[in-house]
Tab-separated table of C-alpha atoms in Angstrom:
chain	number	residue	atom	x	y	z
A	295	MET	CA	-8.374	-16.231	-38.572
A	296	THR	CA	-7.126	-13.376	-36.426
A	297	ILE	CA	-6.905	-13.961	-32.681
A	298	LYS	CA	-7.693	-10.798	-30.766
A	299	PRO	CA	-5.554	-9.913	-27.734
A	300	THR	CA	-7.212	-10.573	-24.378
A	301	VAL	CA	-6.688	-6.936	-23.336
A	302	ARG	CA	-6.660	-4.216	-25.972
A	303	ILE	CA	-7.671	-0.674	-26.868
A	304	ALA	CA	-10.072	-0.580	-29.803
A	305	ASP	CA	-12.369	2.176	-31.075
A	306	GLY	CA	-11.711	4.344	-28.037
A	307	LYS	CA	-12.480	1.533	-25.584
A	308	LEU	CA	-10.421	-0.627	-23.258
A	309	VAL	CA	-11.716	-4.121	-23.971
A	310	VAL	CA	-10.942	-7.115	-21.753
A	311	LYS	CA	-12.120	-10.566	-22.895
A	312	ASP	CA	-14.756	-8.876	-25.089
A	313	ARG	CA	-16.028	-6.796	-22.167
A	314	THR	CA	-15.761	-3.028	-22.295
A	315	ILE	CA	-14.065	-1.765	-19.136
A	316	LEU	CA	-13.313	1.842	-20.121
A	317	THR	CA	-14.989	4.087	-22.702
A	318	ASN	CA	-13.820	7.378	-24.236
A	319	VAL	CA	-10.159	6.414	-24.021
A	320	PRO	CA	-8.114	9.428	-25.263
A	321	ASP	CA	-5.959	9.141	-28.365
A	322	ASN	CA	-2.755	9.821	-26.437
A	323	VAL	CA	-3.241	6.692	-24.296
A	324	ILE	CA	-1.324	3.834	-25.898
A	325	ASP	CA	-1.177	0.103	-25.233
A	326	THR	CA	1.921	-2.033	-25.585
A	327	SER	CA	1.800	-5.805	-25.690
A	328	GLY	CA	3.586	-7.670	-22.955
A	329	ALA	CA	4.453	-10.526	-25.330
A	330	SER	CA	8.069	-9.397	-25.733
A	331	ALA	CA	8.596	-10.134	-22.051
A	332	GLY	CA	6.595	-13.340	-22.201
A	333	LEU	CA	3.450	-11.644	-20.886
A	334	VAL	CA	1.004	-12.882	-23.499
A	335	GLU	CA	-2.231	-12.186	-21.621
A	336	GLY	CA	-1.540	-8.637	-20.455
A	337	VAL	CA	-0.714	-5.206	-21.817
A	338	PHE	CA	1.015	-2.079	-20.618
A	339	LEU	CA	-0.672	1.285	-20.827
A	340	GLY	CA	1.302	4.453	-21.423
A	341	THR	CA	0.690	7.937	-22.690
A	342	VAL	CA	2.317	10.686	-24.723
A	343	PHE	CA	2.120	14.383	-23.814
A	344	ASP	CA	2.934	17.426	-25.930
A	345	HIS	CA	5.187	18.946	-23.267
A	346	GLU	CA	7.608	17.783	-20.606
A	347	ASN	CA	6.743	18.132	-16.956
A	348	SER	CA	7.487	16.565	-13.579
A	349	ARG	CA	3.803	15.717	-13.082
A	350	HIS	CA	1.143	14.633	-15.576
A	351	VAL	CA	-2.491	13.605	-15.159
A	352	VAL	CA	-4.409	11.995	-18.020
A	353	SER	CA	-7.778	10.282	-18.291
A	354	LEU	CA	-7.677	6.596	-19.226
A	355	GLY	CA	-11.400	6.590	-19.992
A	356	MET	CA	-14.764	6.441	-18.276
A	357	LEU	CA	-15.413	3.672	-15.745
A	358	LEU	CA	-19.073	2.823	-15.113
A	359	GLU	CA	-21.293	-0.134	-14.226
A	360	VAL	CA	-18.545	-2.255	-12.737
A	361	ARG	CA	-17.532	-3.208	-9.231
A	362	PHE	CA	-14.021	-2.537	-8.031
A	363	LEU	CA	-11.668	-2.917	-5.097
A	364	ALA	CA	-9.000	-0.205	-4.780
A	365	CYS	CA	-5.995	-0.162	-2.456
A	366	PHE	CA	-4.832	3.404	-1.964
A	367	ARG	CA	-2.258	5.282	0.077
A	368	PHE	CA	-4.063	7.572	2.517
A	369	LYS	CA	-0.943	8.479	4.511
A	370	LEU	CA	2.714	8.516	3.619
A	371	TRP	CA	3.230	5.079	5.146
A	372	TRP	CA	-0.274	3.516	5.246
A	373	MET	CA	-2.667	2.020	2.713
A	374	ALA	CA	-6.370	1.209	2.937
A	375	GLN	CA	-9.029	-0.323	0.699
A	376	LYS	CA	-12.188	1.065	-0.848
A	377	MET	CA	-14.948	-0.488	-2.937
A	378	GLY	CA	-17.233	1.191	-5.453
A	379	ASP	CA	-18.934	0.938	-8.824
A	380	LYS	CA	-17.960	4.065	-10.760
A	381	GLY	CA	-14.914	6.152	-11.569
A	382	ARG	CA	-15.524	8.943	-9.093
A	383	ASP	CA	-15.306	6.432	-6.228
A	384	ILE	CA	-11.646	5.642	-6.925
A	385	PRO	CA	-9.442	7.428	-4.355
A	386	LEU	CA	-6.306	9.446	-4.986
A	387	GLU	CA	-3.024	7.520	-4.767
A	388	THR	CA	-4.598	4.200	-5.769
A	389	GLN	CA	-1.780	1.660	-6.055
A	390	PHE	CA	-3.876	-1.394	-6.969
A	391	LEU	CA	-7.225	-1.755	-8.712
A	392	LEU	CA	-9.276	-4.929	-9.197
A	393	VAL	CA	-12.348	-4.559	-11.449
A	394	GLU	CA	-15.166	-7.125	-11.674
A	395	THR	CA	-17.384	-7.378	-14.768
A	396	LYS	CA	-20.203	-9.803	-15.576
A	397	ASP	CA	-21.920	-8.628	-18.745
A	398	GLY	CA	-20.578	-9.189	-22.231
A	399	SER	CA	-19.294	-12.353	-23.850
A	400	ASN	CA	-20.214	-15.783	-22.510
A	401	LEU	CA	-16.877	-17.266	-23.548
A	402	GLU	CA	-15.929	-17.831	-19.925
A	403	SER	CA	-19.117	-19.733	-18.978
A	404	ASP	CA	-18.883	-23.457	-18.432
A	405	ILE	CA	-20.982	-25.986	-20.315
A	406	ASN	CA	-23.723	-25.799	-17.689
A	407	GLY	CA	-24.042	-22.049	-18.036
A	408	ASN	CA	-22.790	-21.362	-14.499
A	409	GLU	CA	-23.013	-17.588	-14.138
A	410	ASP	CA	-20.235	-17.535	-11.513
A	411	ASN	CA	-17.790	-18.564	-14.241
A	412	ASN	CA	-18.947	-15.668	-16.399
A	413	VAL	CA	-17.303	-13.108	-14.103
A	414	VAL	CA	-14.070	-11.570	-15.334
A	415	TYR	CA	-11.584	-9.824	-13.067
A	416	THR	CA	-9.215	-7.200	-14.405
A	417	VAL	CA	-6.144	-6.043	-12.490
A	418	PHE	CA	-4.621	-2.585	-12.921
A	419	LEU	CA	-1.101	-2.235	-11.492
A	420	PRO	CA	0.479	1.261	-11.628
A	421	LEU	CA	4.244	0.945	-12.010
A	422	VAL	CA	7.475	2.848	-11.659
A	423	GLU	CA	8.829	3.883	-15.054
A	424	GLY	CA	12.267	5.447	-14.925
A	425	PRO	CA	12.183	8.290	-12.373
A	426	PHE	CA	8.377	8.498	-12.498
A	427	LYS	CA	5.892	6.690	-10.302
A	428	ALA	CA	2.337	6.057	-11.416
A	429	CYS	CA	-0.907	5.914	-9.463
A	430	LEU	CA	-4.599	5.857	-10.339
A	431	GLN	CA	-7.450	8.136	-9.278
A	432	GLY	CA	-11.008	9.016	-10.224
A	433	ASN	CA	-12.631	12.345	-11.036
A	434	ASP	CA	-16.119	13.864	-10.929
A	435	HIS	CA	-16.779	12.763	-14.527
A	436	ASP	CA	-16.371	9.071	-13.557
A	437	GLU	CA	-13.085	8.898	-15.428
A	438	LEU	CA	-10.188	6.741	-14.334
A	439	GLU	CA	-7.107	8.955	-14.345
A	440	LEU	CA	-3.433	8.105	-14.484
A	441	CYS	CA	-1.146	10.364	-12.444
A	442	LEU	CA	2.577	10.340	-13.213
A	443	GLU	CA	5.053	12.248	-11.088
A	444	SER	CA	8.776	12.323	-10.454
A	445	GLY	CA	8.690	14.315	-7.224
A	446	ASP	CA	11.361	16.665	-8.569
A	447	ILE	CA	10.530	19.740	-10.663
A	448	ASP	CA	13.806	19.336	-12.535
A	449	THR	CA	13.101	15.710	-13.475
A	450	VAL	CA	10.682	15.900	-16.380
A	451	GLY	CA	9.280	13.645	-19.095
A	452	SER	CA	6.606	13.457	-21.752
A	453	THR	CA	6.532	9.907	-23.130
A	454	PHE	CA	5.586	6.839	-21.126
A	455	ALA	CA	5.046	3.328	-22.448
A	456	HIS	CA	4.877	1.057	-19.381
A	457	SER	CA	3.067	3.024	-16.671
A	458	VAL	CA	0.248	0.563	-15.891
A	459	TYR	CA	0.091	-3.191	-16.347
A	460	ILE	CA	-3.335	-4.744	-17.019
A	461	SER	CA	-4.322	-8.411	-17.133
A	462	SER	CA	-7.465	-10.412	-16.524
A	463	GLY	CA	-8.888	-13.792	-15.602
A	464	THR	CA	-11.853	-15.569	-14.039
A	465	ASP	CA	-10.166	-16.337	-10.698
A	466	PRO	CA	-9.308	-13.147	-8.802
A	467	ASN	CA	-6.528	-14.719	-6.734
A	468	ALA	CA	-4.856	-16.341	-9.715
A	469	THR	CA	-5.287	-13.169	-11.768
A	470	ILE	CA	-3.549	-11.049	-9.140
A	471	TYR	CA	-0.730	-13.575	-8.745
A	472	GLU	CA	-0.149	-13.785	-12.492
A	473	ALA	CA	-0.173	-9.985	-12.814
A	474	ILE	CA	2.419	-9.554	-10.066
A	475	THR	CA	4.538	-12.285	-11.658
A	476	ALA	CA	4.345	-10.527	-15.014
A	477	VAL	CA	5.412	-7.213	-13.489
A	478	LYS	CA	8.308	-8.957	-11.742
A	479	LEU	CA	9.541	-10.294	-15.080
A	480	HIS	CA	9.185	-6.861	-16.680
A	481	LEU	CA	10.840	-4.758	-13.986
A	482	GLY	CA	13.388	-7.282	-12.727
A	483	THR	CA	13.669	-5.353	-9.452
A	484	PHE	CA	11.954	-7.628	-6.920
A	485	ARG	CA	11.102	-11.206	-6.040
A	486	LEU	CA	7.785	-12.768	-5.111
A	487	ARG	CA	7.110	-13.553	-1.472
A	488	GLN	CA	7.392	-17.306	-1.985
A	489	GLU	CA	10.806	-16.759	-3.557
A	490	LYS	CA	12.138	-15.073	-0.424
A	491	LYS	CA	13.442	-16.692	2.732
A	492	LEU	CA	11.250	-15.658	5.643
A	493	PRO	CA	12.890	-14.785	8.990
A	494	GLY	CA	12.299	-17.272	11.772
A	495	PHE	CA	10.329	-14.920	13.996
A	496	VAL	CA	7.318	-14.907	11.641
A	497	ASP	CA	6.372	-18.308	13.068
A	498	TYR	CA	6.130	-16.823	16.571
A	499	PHE	CA	3.274	-14.982	18.217
A	500	GLY	CA	4.246	-11.436	19.150
A	501	TRP	CA	2.664	-8.347	20.672
A	502	CYS	CA	2.951	-4.698	19.643
A	503	THR	CA	1.902	-2.217	22.329
A	504	TRP	CA	0.646	0.481	19.925
A	505	ASP	CA	-3.030	-0.485	19.724
A	506	ALA	CA	-3.171	-1.018	23.491
A	507	PHE	CA	-1.556	2.215	24.660
A	508	TYR	CA	-0.706	4.371	21.645
A	509	GLN	CA	1.641	7.060	23.039
A	510	GLU	CA	0.813	6.373	26.688
A	511	VAL	CA	3.211	3.454	27.187
A	512	THR	CA	4.053	2.744	30.846
A	513	GLN	CA	5.898	0.045	32.705
A	514	GLU	CA	2.690	-0.968	34.484
A	515	GLY	CA	0.800	-1.226	31.199
A	516	VAL	CA	3.417	-3.378	29.506
A	517	GLU	CA	3.650	-5.675	32.514
A	518	ALA	CA	-0.136	-5.996	32.718
A	519	GLY	CA	-0.329	-6.797	29.000
A	520	LEU	CA	2.326	-9.489	29.222
A	521	GLU	CA	0.712	-11.007	32.311
A	522	SER	CA	-2.712	-11.013	30.657
A	523	LEU	CA	-1.468	-12.684	27.492
A	524	THR	CA	0.438	-15.276	29.513
A	525	ALA	CA	-2.566	-15.999	31.732
A	526	GLY	CA	-4.643	-16.533	28.598
A	527	GLY	CA	-2.248	-19.199	27.367
A	528	THR	CA	-0.646	-17.093	24.639
A	529	PRO	CA	2.642	-15.720	25.973
A	530	PRO	CA	4.304	-13.606	23.253
A	531	LYS	CA	7.673	-14.691	21.953
A	532	PHE	CA	8.591	-11.101	21.144
A	533	VAL	CA	7.314	-7.655	22.125
A	534	ILE	CA	7.429	-4.408	20.167
A	535	ILE	CA	7.264	-1.377	22.452
A	536	ASP	CA	5.760	1.265	20.184
A	537	ASP	CA	4.711	4.778	21.166
A	538	GLY	CA	4.928	6.375	17.743
A	539	TRP	CA	7.682	8.049	15.767
A	540	GLN	CA	10.466	8.736	18.221
A	541	SER	CA	12.796	11.697	18.479
A	542	VAL	CA	15.519	12.598	20.936
A	543	ALA	CA	13.261	15.297	22.413
A	544	GLY	CA	10.818	14.077	25.065
A	545	ASP	CA	7.056	14.163	24.703
A	546	TYR	CA	6.612	16.617	27.569
A	547	GLU	CA	3.790	19.092	27.913
A	548	LYS	CA	4.703	22.320	26.112
A	549	ASN	CA	2.767	25.409	25.334
A	550	GLU	CA	1.964	26.239	21.723
A	551	GLN	CA	4.813	28.720	21.288
A	552	GLN	CA	7.404	26.243	22.553
A	553	GLN	CA	6.053	23.557	20.260
A	554	GLN	CA	6.349	25.818	17.236
A	555	GLN	CA	9.896	26.823	18.133
A	556	GLN	CA	11.067	23.243	18.518
A	557	GLN	CA	9.056	21.610	15.743
A	558	GLN	CA	11.776	21.949	13.099
A	559	ALA	CA	14.488	20.660	15.413
A	560	ARG	CA	12.345	17.669	16.377
A	561	THR	CA	11.768	16.593	12.803
A	562	GLU	CA	15.482	16.740	12.033
A	563	ILE	CA	16.686	14.825	15.097
A	564	ARG	CA	15.577	11.209	15.112
A	565	LEU	CA	16.085	8.647	17.829
A	566	CYS	CA	19.205	6.571	17.163
A	567	LEU	CA	19.866	4.965	20.551
A	568	ALA	CA	17.451	3.640	23.144
A	569	CYS	CA	19.401	5.395	25.905
A	570	ASP	CA	18.368	8.761	24.423
A	571	ASN	CA	14.693	8.059	24.948
A	572	ARG	CA	13.078	8.963	28.259
A	573	LEU	CA	11.069	5.740	28.365
A	574	LEU	CA	13.771	3.284	27.358
A	575	GLY	CA	16.978	4.946	28.532
A	576	ARG	CA	18.657	4.532	31.903
A	577	SER	CA	18.193	7.107	34.634
A	578	PRO	CA	21.173	8.747	36.337
A	579	SER	CA	20.450	6.347	39.138
A	580	ARG	CA	19.939	2.839	37.740
A	581	GLY	CA	16.870	2.068	39.808
A	582	GLU	CA	15.229	5.478	39.473
A	583	ARG	CA	11.824	5.722	37.806
A	584	ASN	CA	10.863	8.789	35.776
A	585	GLY	CA	7.384	9.679	37.015
A	586	GLY	CA	6.154	6.090	36.660
A	587	LEU	CA	6.857	6.089	32.905
A	588	ARG	CA	10.177	4.215	32.663
A	589	ILE	CA	9.731	0.673	31.364
A	590	GLU	CA	13.249	-0.629	31.757
A	591	ASN	CA	12.134	-3.080	34.430
A	592	ALA	CA	9.379	-4.469	32.221
A	593	VAL	CA	11.867	-5.004	29.404
A	594	SER	CA	14.269	-6.785	31.735
A	595	LYS	CA	11.505	-9.060	33.012
A	596	ALA	CA	10.444	-9.940	29.484
A	597	VAL	CA	14.018	-10.726	28.439
A	598	GLN	CA	14.577	-12.862	31.502
A	599	GLY	CA	11.353	-14.775	30.905
A	600	SER	CA	9.533	-13.672	34.046
A	601	PHE	CA	6.220	-13.691	32.165
A	602	ARG	CA	6.525	-17.216	30.811
A	603	GLU	CA	4.044	-19.908	31.743
């Protein structure tokens, strides 16, 4: 008796627990068992191209009639989530994909035929392979695509064996945890959260001013926020004064021509010391306020505990 792998490519299909997840899988998409690293339940997907390049995009197959949750990078430093039911709904720069399927084999049903136990969740985790990073995306043909790029035109490649890790299970939380654990064992470059020692401040309630004031941070605003939180019985143990990405140059009103002239210099000069910033730094005269914007007094009050209950 031959035991079929839980996740496999067969007859141009990506099959997970006898459910077809992807159809029309190209011949140059290859699967590699994770068993050599102790990852019995999952596989790695890779691909082979006929030329070297610093960026490759290949279809992994057509994705239809499923539900998915995608986490994608929509800015350089931010991620968001999106849900959908076909390939074209998957955003660019998808870093995590969870697919839910119900139809197919009843192997996962319990003895009472509980349909909830017949749901299978499949996790797709794009990885870093050598100098290349992988991400997922959809196209107008409802195909799930794999994008591989090095970010350097001189760093090229054509053969990839471990670009995406795929595993599945009937419990989405356990499936995600097991997939991340498997990738940790494969890459050997990180630890799981529960394996790390958390800093003490994570047990404290804190306040970041960004959502309250964005770039319009003032001493009066910070003081009012601290007083309000304290009056409500939740005095913050720490405060993050955040008015965006800081540079040595001030955020003064400038006409368009001046902004263009100084744009390059601004991006190259980043704030290193608080004293260089017009909001945080000291005035020539210690008690002087800069147009009502300086928040040195509010910081001093917070440090001294003036806002405590």
